[in-house]
CSV table of C-alpha atoms in Angstrom, one decimal:
chain,number,residue,atom,x,y,z
A,1,MET,CA,-61.9,13.1,46.1
A,2,ARG,CA,-65.5,11.9,46.4
A,3,ARG,CA,-65.8,8.3,45.3
A,4,PHE,CA,-68.6,6.1,44.1
A,5,GLY,CA,-66.4,3.1,44.3
A,6,ALA,CA,-63.6,1.4,42.3
A,7,LEU,CA,-63.7,1.5,38.5
A,8,PRO,CA,-61.1,0.2,36.1
A,9,LYS,CA,-60.0,2.9,33.6
A,10,GLU,CA,-60.4,0.3,30.8
A,11,THR,CA,-64.1,0.9,30.9
A,12,LEU,CA,-63.5,4.1,28.9
A,13,ARG,CA,-62.5,2.0,25.9
A,14,GLY,CA,-66.1,1.1,25.4
A,15,PHE,CA,-67.2,4.5,24.4
A,16,ARG,CA,-68.5,4.5,20.9
A,17,HIS,CA,-69.5,7.2,18.4
A,18,PRO,CA,-73.2,7.9,19.1
A,19,SER,CA,-74.2,7.2,15.5
A,20,ALA,CA,-73.1,3.6,15.9
A,21,LEU,CA,-75.5,3.0,18.8
A,22,ASN,CA,-79.0,1.7,18.7
A,23,LEU,CA,-80.9,4.6,20.4
A,24,ALA,CA,-84.4,4.1,19.2
A,25,ALA,CA,-86.4,7.3,19.9
A,26,ARG,CA,-83.4,8.6,21.8
A,27,SER,CA,-84.4,6.2,24.6
A,28,ILE,CA,-82.4,5.9,27.8
A,29,SER,CA,-83.2,2.8,29.9
A,30,SER,CA,-85.2,3.3,33.0
A,31,ALA,CA,-82.5,1.6,35.0
A,32,ASN,CA,-79.9,4.0,33.8
A,33,LEU,CA,-82.2,6.9,34.4
A,34,GLU,CA,-82.5,5.8,38.0
A,35,VAL,CA,-78.7,5.6,38.3
A,36,VAL,CA,-78.4,9.2,37.0
A,37,ARG,CA,-81.0,10.3,39.5
A,38,GLU,CA,-79.1,8.8,42.4
A,39,THR,CA,-75.7,10.1,41.4
A,40,LEU,CA,-76.6,13.6,40.1
A,41,PRO,CA,-76.0,15.1,43.6
A,42,ALA,CA,-72.5,13.7,43.7
A,43,VAL,CA,-71.8,15.3,40.3
A,44,ALA,CA,-73.4,18.5,41.4
A,45,ALA,CA,-71.2,18.5,44.6
A,46,VAL,CA,-68.1,18.8,42.4
A,47,GLY,CA,-69.6,21.8,40.8
A,48,PRO,CA,-67.7,23.8,38.1
A,49,ASP,CA,-64.5,22.0,39.2
A,50,PHE,CA,-65.9,19.1,37.2
A,51,THR,CA,-66.1,21.0,34.0
A,52,GLY,CA,-62.8,22.8,34.7
A,53,HIS,CA,-61.1,19.4,35.0
A,54,PHE,CA,-62.9,18.2,31.8
A,55,TYR,CA,-61.6,21.1,29.7
A,56,GLN,CA,-58.0,20.7,31.1
A,57,ARG,CA,-58.1,17.1,30.2
A,58,MET,CA,-59.6,17.5,26.7
A,59,PHE,CA,-57.3,20.4,25.7
A,60,ALA,CA,-54.2,18.5,26.9
A,61,ALA,CA,-55.2,15.6,24.6
A,62,HIS,CA,-56.5,17.9,21.8
A,63,PRO,CA,-54.9,21.3,21.8
A,64,GLU,CA,-56.2,22.0,18.3
A,65,LEU,CA,-59.7,22.5,19.9
A,66,LEU,CA,-58.4,25.7,21.4
A,67,ASN,CA,-58.9,27.2,17.9
A,68,THR,CA,-62.6,26.6,18.3
A,69,PHE,CA,-63.2,27.7,21.9
A,70,ASN,CA,-63.2,31.3,23.2
A,71,VAL,CA,-60.0,31.4,25.3
A,72,SER,CA,-61.2,34.5,27.2
A,73,ASN,CA,-64.3,32.6,28.5
A,74,GLN,CA,-62.0,29.7,29.3
A,75,ARG,CA,-59.5,31.9,31.2
A,76,GLU,CA,-62.2,33.6,33.2
A,77,GLY,CA,-64.1,30.4,34.0
A,78,ARG,CA,-67.3,31.4,32.3
A,79,GLN,CA,-67.4,28.5,29.9
A,80,GLN,CA,-66.8,26.0,32.7
A,81,LYS,CA,-69.8,27.3,34.7
A,82,ALA,CA,-72.0,27.4,31.6
A,83,LEU,CA,-71.2,23.8,30.7
A,84,PHE,CA,-71.8,22.6,34.3
A,85,SER,CA,-75.2,24.4,34.2
A,86,ALA,CA,-76.0,22.8,30.9
A,87,ILE,CA,-75.2,19.3,32.2
A,88,ALA,CA,-77.4,20.0,35.3
A,89,CYS,CA,-80.3,21.3,33.2
A,90,THR,CA,-80.0,18.3,30.8
A,91,ALA,CA,-80.0,15.7,33.5
A,92,THR,CA,-82.8,17.3,35.4
A,93,SER,CA,-85.0,17.7,32.3
A,94,VAL,CA,-84.5,14.1,31.4
A,95,LEU,CA,-85.3,12.9,34.9
A,96,GLU,CA,-88.3,15.2,35.4
A,97,HIS,CA,-89.9,15.3,31.9
A,98,GLY,CA,-88.3,12.5,30.0
A,99,THR,CA,-87.0,14.9,27.3
A,100,PHE,CA,-84.0,17.0,26.7
A,101,PRO,CA,-84.3,20.8,27.6
A,102,ASN,CA,-85.1,21.8,24.0
A,103,GLN,CA,-85.2,25.5,24.7
A,104,LEU,CA,-81.6,25.4,26.1
A,105,LEU,CA,-80.4,23.1,23.4
A,106,ALA,CA,-81.8,25.1,20.5
A,107,GLY,CA,-79.2,27.8,21.1
A,108,VAL,CA,-76.5,25.2,21.6
A,109,HIS,CA,-77.2,23.7,18.2
A,110,HIS,CA,-76.9,27.0,16.5
A,111,LYS,CA,-73.7,27.9,18.3
A,112,HIS,CA,-72.2,24.5,17.4
A,113,CYS,CA,-73.0,25.0,13.7
A,114,ALA,CA,-71.6,28.6,13.8
A,115,LEU,CA,-68.4,27.0,15.1
A,116,ASN,CA,-68.6,24.2,12.5
A,117,VAL,CA,-68.6,21.5,15.1
A,118,LEU,CA,-68.3,18.0,13.5
A,119,PRO,CA,-69.6,14.6,14.7
A,120,GLU,CA,-66.2,13.3,15.6
A,121,GLN,CA,-65.7,16.1,18.0
A,122,TYR,CA,-68.7,14.9,20.1
A,123,GLU,CA,-66.8,11.6,20.4
A,124,VAL,CA,-63.8,13.5,21.8
A,125,VAL,CA,-66.1,15.3,24.3
A,126,GLY,CA,-67.7,12.1,25.4
A,127,THR,CA,-64.4,10.4,26.0
A,128,HIS,CA,-63.2,13.2,28.2
A,129,LEU,CA,-66.5,13.8,30.0
A,130,LEU,CA,-66.6,10.1,31.1
A,131,GLY,CA,-62.9,10.3,31.8
A,132,THR,CA,-63.6,13.3,34.1
A,133,ILE,CA,-66.2,11.2,36.0
A,134,VAL,CA,-63.6,8.5,36.5
A,135,ASP,CA,-60.9,10.9,37.6
A,136,LEU,CA,-62.9,12.8,40.1
A,137,LEU,CA,-65.5,10.4,41.3
A,138,ASP,CA,-64.2,6.9,40.5
A,139,PRO,CA,-67.6,5.3,40.1
A,140,PRO,CA,-68.5,1.7,39.6
A,141,SER,CA,-69.0,0.6,36.0
A,142,HIS,CA,-72.8,0.7,36.0
A,143,VAL,CA,-72.7,4.4,37.0
A,144,LEU,CA,-70.3,5.2,34.2
A,145,GLU,CA,-72.5,3.3,31.8
A,146,ALA,CA,-75.6,5.3,32.8
A,147,TRP,CA,-74.0,8.6,32.3
A,148,GLY,CA,-72.4,7.4,29.1
A,149,GLU,CA,-75.8,6.4,27.7
A,150,LEU,CA,-77.2,9.8,28.7
A,151,TYR,CA,-74.4,11.6,26.9
A,152,GLN,CA,-74.6,9.4,23.8
A,153,ALA,CA,-78.3,10.1,23.4
A,154,LEU,CA,-77.6,13.8,23.8
A,155,ALA,CA,-74.8,13.7,21.3
A,156,THR,CA,-76.9,12.0,18.8
A,157,GLU,CA,-79.6,14.6,19.2
A,158,CYS,CA,-77.0,17.4,18.7
A,159,ILE,CA,-75.4,15.8,15.6
A,160,ASP,CA,-78.8,15.2,13.9
A,161,ARG,CA,-80.1,18.7,14.7
A,162,SER,CA,-76.9,20.3,13.6
A,163,GLU,CA,-76.9,18.5,10.3
A,164,GLU,CA,-80.4,19.8,9.7
A,165,LEU,CA,-79.2,23.4,10.3
A,166,TYR,CA,-76.1,22.9,8.2
A,167,LEU,CA,-78.2,21.6,5.3
A,168,ALA,CA,-80.8,24.4,5.6
A,169,ASN,CA,-78.1,27.0,5.3
A,170,GLU,CA,-76.4,25.3,2.4
A,171,GLN,CA,-79.6,25.1,0.5
A,172,LYS,CA,-80.4,28.8,0.8
A,173,GLU,CA,-79.5,31.0,-2.2
A,174,GLY,CA,-76.0,32.3,-1.4
A,175,GLY,CA,-75.7,29.8,1.5
A,176,TRP,CA,-72.6,27.8,2.5
A,177,ARG,CA,-71.3,25.4,5.2
A,178,GLY,CA,-68.2,26.2,7.3
A,179,GLU,CA,-66.2,29.3,6.5
A,180,ARG,CA,-66.2,31.7,3.6
A,181,GLU,CA,-63.7,34.5,2.9
A,182,PHE,CA,-65.0,38.1,3.2
A,183,VAL,CA,-63.5,41.5,2.7
A,184,LEU,CA,-64.0,44.5,5.0
A,185,LYS,CA,-65.9,47.0,3.0
A,186,ARG,CA,-66.7,49.7,5.5
A,187,LYS,CA,-65.7,50.6,9.1
A,188,GLN,CA,-67.7,53.3,11.0
A,189,ALA,CA,-67.6,54.4,14.7
A,190,LYS,CA,-71.0,54.3,16.4
A,191,SER,CA,-69.9,55.4,19.9
A,192,ASP,CA,-66.7,55.9,21.8
A,193,THR,CA,-66.4,52.1,22.1
A,194,VAL,CA,-68.6,50.6,19.4
A,195,THR,CA,-67.7,50.3,15.7
A,196,GLU,CA,-69.7,49.0,12.8
A,197,PHE,CA,-68.0,46.6,10.3
A,198,THR,CA,-69.4,45.8,6.9
A,199,PHE,CA,-68.1,42.7,5.1
A,200,ALA,CA,-68.7,41.6,1.5
A,201,PRO,CA,-67.9,38.2,0.1
A,202,ALA,CA,-64.5,38.0,-1.5
A,203,ASP,CA,-65.8,35.9,-4.4
A,204,GLY,CA,-68.4,38.5,-5.3
A,205,GLN,CA,-71.2,36.0,-5.2
A,206,PRO,CA,-74.5,36.5,-3.4
A,207,ILE,CA,-74.8,35.7,0.3
A,208,CYS,CA,-77.7,34.1,2.1
A,209,SER,CA,-80.3,36.1,4.0
A,210,TYR,CA,-80.8,35.9,7.7
A,211,ILE,CA,-83.6,36.4,10.3
A,212,PRO,CA,-83.2,39.6,12.4
A,213,GLY,CA,-81.5,38.7,15.6
A,214,GLN,CA,-79.2,36.1,14.1
A,215,TYR,CA,-75.4,36.4,14.1
A,216,THR,CA,-72.4,35.6,12.0
A,217,THR,CA,-69.1,34.2,13.4
A,218,VAL,CA,-65.8,36.0,12.6
A,219,TRP,CA,-62.6,34.0,12.7
A,220,VAL,CA,-59.5,35.9,13.6
A,221,GLU,CA,-55.8,35.0,14.0
A,222,GLY,CA,-53.6,37.9,14.9
A,223,GLU,CA,-49.9,38.0,14.6
A,224,GLY,CA,-48.2,36.2,17.4
A,225,TRP,CA,-51.4,34.6,18.7
A,226,THR,CA,-51.2,31.0,19.9
A,227,ASN,CA,-54.7,30.1,18.7
A,228,ARG,CA,-57.1,31.3,16.1
A,229,GLN,CA,-60.3,32.7,17.7
A,230,PRO,CA,-64.0,32.8,16.8
A,231,ARG,CA,-66.4,35.4,17.9
A,232,HIS,CA,-70.2,35.7,17.4
A,233,TYR,CA,-71.5,39.1,16.4
A,234,THR,CA,-75.1,40.0,15.7
A,235,LEU,CA,-76.0,41.0,12.2
A,236,VAL,CA,-77.5,44.5,12.1
A,237,GLY,CA,-79.4,46.2,9.3
A,238,VAL,CA,-81.8,44.8,6.7
A,239,PRO,CA,-80.6,41.7,4.8
A,240,ASN,CA,-79.6,42.7,1.2
A,241,GLY,CA,-77.8,39.6,-0.2
A,242,GLU,CA,-74.6,41.6,-0.8
A,243,ASP,CA,-72.9,42.2,2.6
A,244,TYR,CA,-73.1,41.6,6.3
A,245,THR,CA,-72.8,44.4,9.0
A,246,ILE,CA,-71.9,43.8,12.6
A,247,GLY,CA,-71.5,46.1,15.6
A,248,VAL,CA,-68.5,45.4,17.9
A,249,LYS,CA,-67.7,46.9,21.3
A,250,LYS,CA,-64.1,47.2,22.1
A,251,GLU,CA,-63.6,45.5,25.4
A,252,PRO,CA,-60.7,46.6,27.7
A,253,GLN,CA,-59.0,43.2,27.5
A,254,GLY,CA,-60.8,42.0,24.4
A,255,LEU,CA,-58.4,40.0,22.2
A,256,VAL,CA,-60.6,39.9,19.1
A,257,SER,CA,-62.5,43.2,19.6
A,258,GLY,CA,-59.2,45.0,20.1
A,259,PHE,CA,-57.9,43.4,16.8
A,260,LEU,CA,-61.0,44.4,14.9
A,261,HIS,CA,-60.9,48.0,16.2
A,262,ASP,CA,-57.2,48.7,16.1
A,263,GLN,CA,-55.7,46.5,13.3
A,264,LEU,CA,-58.4,45.5,10.8
A,265,SER,CA,-58.5,47.9,7.9
A,266,VAL,CA,-60.8,48.3,4.9
A,267,GLY,CA,-59.8,45.8,2.3
A,268,ASP,CA,-58.5,43.2,4.8
A,269,ARG,CA,-59.9,39.7,4.6
A,270,LEU,CA,-61.5,37.4,7.3
A,271,PRO,CA,-63.4,34.1,7.2
A,272,LEU,CA,-67.0,34.2,8.3
A,273,SER,CA,-69.5,31.5,9.1
A,274,PRO,CA,-73.1,31.7,7.7
A,275,PRO,CA,-75.8,33.2,9.9
A,276,PHE,CA,-77.1,31.2,12.8
A,277,GLY,CA,-79.0,31.9,16.0
A,278,ASP,CA,-82.5,31.1,17.4
A,279,PHE,CA,-83.1,34.5,19.1
A,280,HIS,CA,-85.4,36.2,16.8
A,281,VAL,CA,-89.0,37.4,16.4
A,282,LYS,CA,-90.2,34.1,14.8
A,283,HIS,CA,-89.7,32.6,18.3
A,284,ALA,CA,-93.1,34.0,19.1
A,285,ASP,CA,-95.1,32.5,16.2
A,286,LYS,CA,-96.8,29.9,18.4
A,287,ILE,CA,-97.7,32.4,21.1
A,288,TRP,CA,-98.9,35.1,18.7
A,289,VAL,CA,-100.6,32.6,16.4
A,290,LEU,CA,-99.3,34.7,13.5
A,291,ASP,CA,-101.2,37.7,14.8
A,292,SER,CA,-99.3,40.9,14.4
A,293,GLN,CA,-101.5,42.8,16.7
A,294,HIS,CA,-99.8,41.6,19.9
A,295,PRO,CA,-97.1,43.9,21.4
A,296,VAL,CA,-93.4,43.3,21.6
A,297,VAL,CA,-91.0,44.5,24.4
A,298,PHE,CA,-87.3,44.7,23.7
A,299,LEU,CA,-85.0,44.9,26.7
A,300,SER,CA,-81.2,45.3,26.3
A,301,ALA,CA,-78.1,46.4,28.0
A,302,GLY,CA,-74.8,47.4,26.5
A,303,MET,CA,-74.1,45.6,23.2
A,304,GLY,CA,-77.2,43.6,23.8
A,305,ILE,CA,-78.7,46.4,21.7
A,306,THR,CA,-77.6,44.8,18.4
A,307,PRO,CA,-79.9,41.8,18.2
A,308,THR,CA,-82.9,43.7,19.5
A,309,LEU,CA,-82.1,46.5,17.1
A,310,SER,CA,-82.0,44.1,14.2
A,311,MET,CA,-85.4,42.7,15.3
A,312,LEU,CA,-86.8,46.1,15.7
A,313,GLY,CA,-86.0,46.8,12.1
A,314,HIS,CA,-88.2,43.7,11.2
A,315,VAL,CA,-91.3,44.8,13.2
A,316,LYS,CA,-91.1,48.6,13.1
A,317,ASN,CA,-93.5,48.9,10.1
A,318,GLU,CA,-96.0,46.4,11.5
A,319,GLN,CA,-99.2,47.4,13.3
A,320,ARG,CA,-98.1,45.9,16.6
A,321,THR,CA,-96.9,48.3,19.4
A,322,VAL,CA,-93.3,48.2,20.5
A,323,LEU,CA,-91.8,49.1,23.8
A,324,TRP,CA,-88.0,49.7,23.6
A,325,LEU,CA,-86.1,49.5,26.9
A,326,HIS,CA,-82.3,50.0,27.0
A,327,ALA,CA,-79.6,50.4,29.7
A,328,ALA,CA,-76.3,52.1,29.0
A,329,GLU,CA,-73.5,53.6,31.1
A,330,ASN,CA,-73.9,57.1,29.6
A,331,GLY,CA,-74.4,58.9,26.3
A,332,ARG,CA,-70.9,58.4,25.0
A,333,LEU,CA,-71.3,54.6,25.4
A,334,HIS,CA,-74.7,54.4,23.9
A,335,PRO,CA,-74.5,53.1,20.4
A,336,TYR,CA,-77.3,53.7,17.8
A,337,ARG,CA,-78.9,56.4,20.0
A,338,ASP,CA,-79.3,58.9,17.2
A,339,TYR,CA,-81.0,56.3,15.0
A,340,LEU,CA,-83.5,55.3,17.7
A,341,VAL,CA,-84.2,59.0,18.6
A,342,GLY,CA,-84.9,59.6,14.9
A,343,LEU,CA,-87.2,56.5,14.8
A,344,ALA,CA,-89.1,57.9,17.8
A,345,GLN,CA,-89.5,61.2,16.0
A,346,ALA,CA,-90.7,59.6,12.8
A,347,LYS,CA,-93.0,57.0,14.5
A,348,SER,CA,-95.3,59.1,16.7
A,349,GLU,CA,-97.5,56.1,17.6
A,350,GLY,CA,-96.8,52.5,18.5
A,351,PHE,CA,-93.2,53.0,19.5
A,352,THR,CA,-92.2,53.9,23.0
A,353,ARG,CA,-88.6,54.3,23.9
A,354,ARG,CA,-87.2,54.4,27.5
A,355,VAL,CA,-83.5,54.5,28.4
A,356,TRP,CA,-81.5,54.2,31.7
A,357,TYR,CA,-78.0,55.7,32.2
A,358,ASN,CA,-76.1,54.2,35.1
A,359,HIS,CA,-73.6,57.1,35.3
A,360,PRO,CA,-74.8,59.9,33.1
A,361,GLU,CA,-72.4,62.7,32.1
A,362,PRO,CA,-73.2,66.4,32.5
A,363,GLU,CA,-74.1,66.8,28.8
A,364,ASP,CA,-76.6,63.9,29.0
A,365,GLU,CA,-80.0,65.5,29.5
A,366,ILE,CA,-82.7,63.5,31.2
A,367,GLY,CA,-86.3,63.9,30.0
A,368,GLU,CA,-89.7,62.4,29.8
A,369,ASP,CA,-90.3,62.6,26.0
A,370,ASN,CA,-89.9,59.7,23.6
A,371,THR,CA,-87.0,61.5,22.0
A,372,SER,CA,-85.2,62.4,25.2
A,373,VAL,CA,-81.6,61.4,25.6
A,374,TYR,CA,-82.4,59.2,28.6
A,375,HIS,CA,-85.2,58.9,31.0
A,376,PHE,CA,-84.0,57.2,34.3
A,377,LYS,CA,-80.7,57.2,36.3
A,378,GLY,CA,-79.3,54.0,37.5
A,379,THR,CA,-79.8,50.4,36.4
A,380,MET,CA,-82.9,49.2,34.6
A,381,ASP,CA,-86.0,48.9,36.8
A,382,VAL,CA,-89.1,47.8,34.9
A,383,LYS,CA,-91.4,48.9,37.7
A,384,GLN,CA,-90.5,52.5,36.6
A,385,VAL,CA,-92.3,51.7,33.3
A,386,GLU,CA,-94.9,49.3,34.7
A,387,THR,CA,-97.7,51.4,33.2
A,388,GLU,CA,-96.1,51.1,29.8
A,389,LEU,CA,-95.7,47.3,29.9
A,390,PRO,CA,-98.4,45.2,28.1
A,391,LEU,CA,-99.1,43.2,31.3
A,392,HIS,CA,-102.7,42.9,30.3
A,393,ASP,CA,-101.9,41.0,27.1
A,394,GLU,CA,-101.0,37.3,27.7
A,395,HIS,CA,-99.6,37.0,24.2
A,396,ALA,CA,-97.1,39.9,24.5
A,397,MET,CA,-93.5,38.7,23.9
A,398,TYR,CA,-90.4,40.0,25.7
A,399,PHE,CA,-87.0,39.7,24.0
A,400,MET,CA,-84.0,40.3,26.3
A,401,CYS,CA,-80.3,40.5,25.5
A,402,GLY,CA,-77.3,41.6,27.6
A,403,PRO,CA,-74.8,40.4,30.2
A,404,PRO,CA,-75.8,37.5,32.4
A,405,ALA,CA,-76.5,39.7,35.5
A,406,PHE,CA,-78.8,41.9,33.4
A,407,MET,CA,-80.6,38.9,32.0
A,408,ASP,CA,-81.1,37.4,35.4
A,409,SER,CA,-82.4,40.7,36.9
A,410,MET,CA,-84.8,41.2,34.0
A,411,SER,CA,-86.2,37.7,34.2
A,412,LYS,CA,-86.8,38.0,37.9
A,413,GLN,CA,-88.3,41.5,37.6
A,414,LEU,CA,-90.7,40.5,34.8
A,415,SER,CA,-91.7,37.3,36.6
A,416,SER,CA,-92.5,39.3,39.7
A,417,LEU,CA,-94.9,41.4,37.6
A,418,GLY,CA,-96.7,38.3,36.4
A,419,VAL,CA,-95.1,37.8,32.9
A,420,PRO,CA,-95.2,34.1,32.1
A,421,ARG,CA,-91.7,32.5,31.6
A,422,GLN,CA,-92.8,31.1,28.2
A,423,ASN,CA,-93.2,34.7,27.0
A,424,LEU,CA,-89.6,35.5,27.6
A,425,ALA,CA,-86.9,35.0,25.0
A,426,PHE,CA,-83.2,35.3,26.0
A,427,GLU,CA,-79.9,35.9,24.4
A,428,SER,CA,-76.6,36.5,26.3
A,429,PHE,CA,-73.2,37.5,24.9
A,430,ASP,CA,-71.6,35.5,27.6
A,431,PRO,CA,-72.1,31.9,28.6
A,432,TRP,CA,-75.1,32.1,30.9
A,433,GLU,CA,-75.1,30.3,34.2
A,434,GLU,CA,-78.8,29.9,34.7
A,435,GLY,CA,-80.0,26.5,35.9
A,436,GLY,CA,-77.1,25.5,38.1
A,437,ASP,CA,-79.4,25.1,41.2
A,438,LEU,CA,-81.8,22.7,39.5
A,439,VAL,CA,-80.0,19.7,40.9
A,440,LYS,CA,-80.6,20.7,44.5
A,441,GLN,CA,-83.9,19.0,44.6
A,442,TYR,CA,-82.1,15.6,44.3
A,443,ASP,CA,-79.7,16.3,47.3
């Protein structure tokens, strides 16, 4: 165990709910900032073991929280790595810029609201985060105080922003807070592994609208399950105030996706959270200055197609040009292909569609036309469409969604072509591990 020095465990008793603290302007003292700067390398050296210990500690004390966390991400270690990266990004941003990493936290706030996270749960997290520092690093009291102040400021920020989002949804026509019961209205296969589910509210009352690219959260508890499980699924189609439609890929070991595909029938009921998510076309308002002339590029892989498809429905009738790039395994596993081919046929100008198949099947015909089944073999390589990319337009916006490896690859490829990072918008269906190396500069 790497130690800072002796620390009595009684120090943890001083943790207070962040709302009870005097944190004017979210300030953190300069002395405590310097302590965080000096000790960040030690926290970084523990790595994901730090967050792994944190989750074990917290779930042992509060097993009911397993009903809120994705147990698959926990089991495979993705959530632990994502949390460690978030801690590293937050500490680094505060040290370097004096602010929280707002772009990162924006998505966190929406996810927390989708899961109906409450203020008292931040207190639980704080207690066990500081307890983990004690268990693994045994720091002196001033170190624990510094990290405690950083967390308390962050928790206050999260609580306040979440409440704003909760209220905004409640005040919409048809809006609500927490969970609401829905009935499965329609179930339709879209590929060999993807099925579309349409839910209508059980009370028959209107439901709130959503911004293309946002998601709802489905809460599932199968027979014999130890814990109830939430999953976020992007809303597809045009908002109509009557029902929500999601597209779900059946994963080989997917607990919830398997239940939805194999056990959920029309007429069955499930709780849903209201729409949340900050990955949408309105992200780009400041860059575009409300000018619809600037182009949009959508890049997706696998089920990352659903949020970009929803956003495409929002902009397809505008004057701006759209470049649609998608990667799939083959034609059988390419959902919504027929719809997009039809759109390419109907929209002869302003819409360019290019598709990569990693392992095409014999019946998958490669071609060069906008309506071809697919255009390139292998994984997505944007240099193959470099002439189609709006690299000349500094206001062009790039929206990317897919697995973490895909997101990382696309970010690097586009950056190598000169696309500014502020023009990239991300959404990942897994906890993304970006940012974990940001602490190295303090080693």
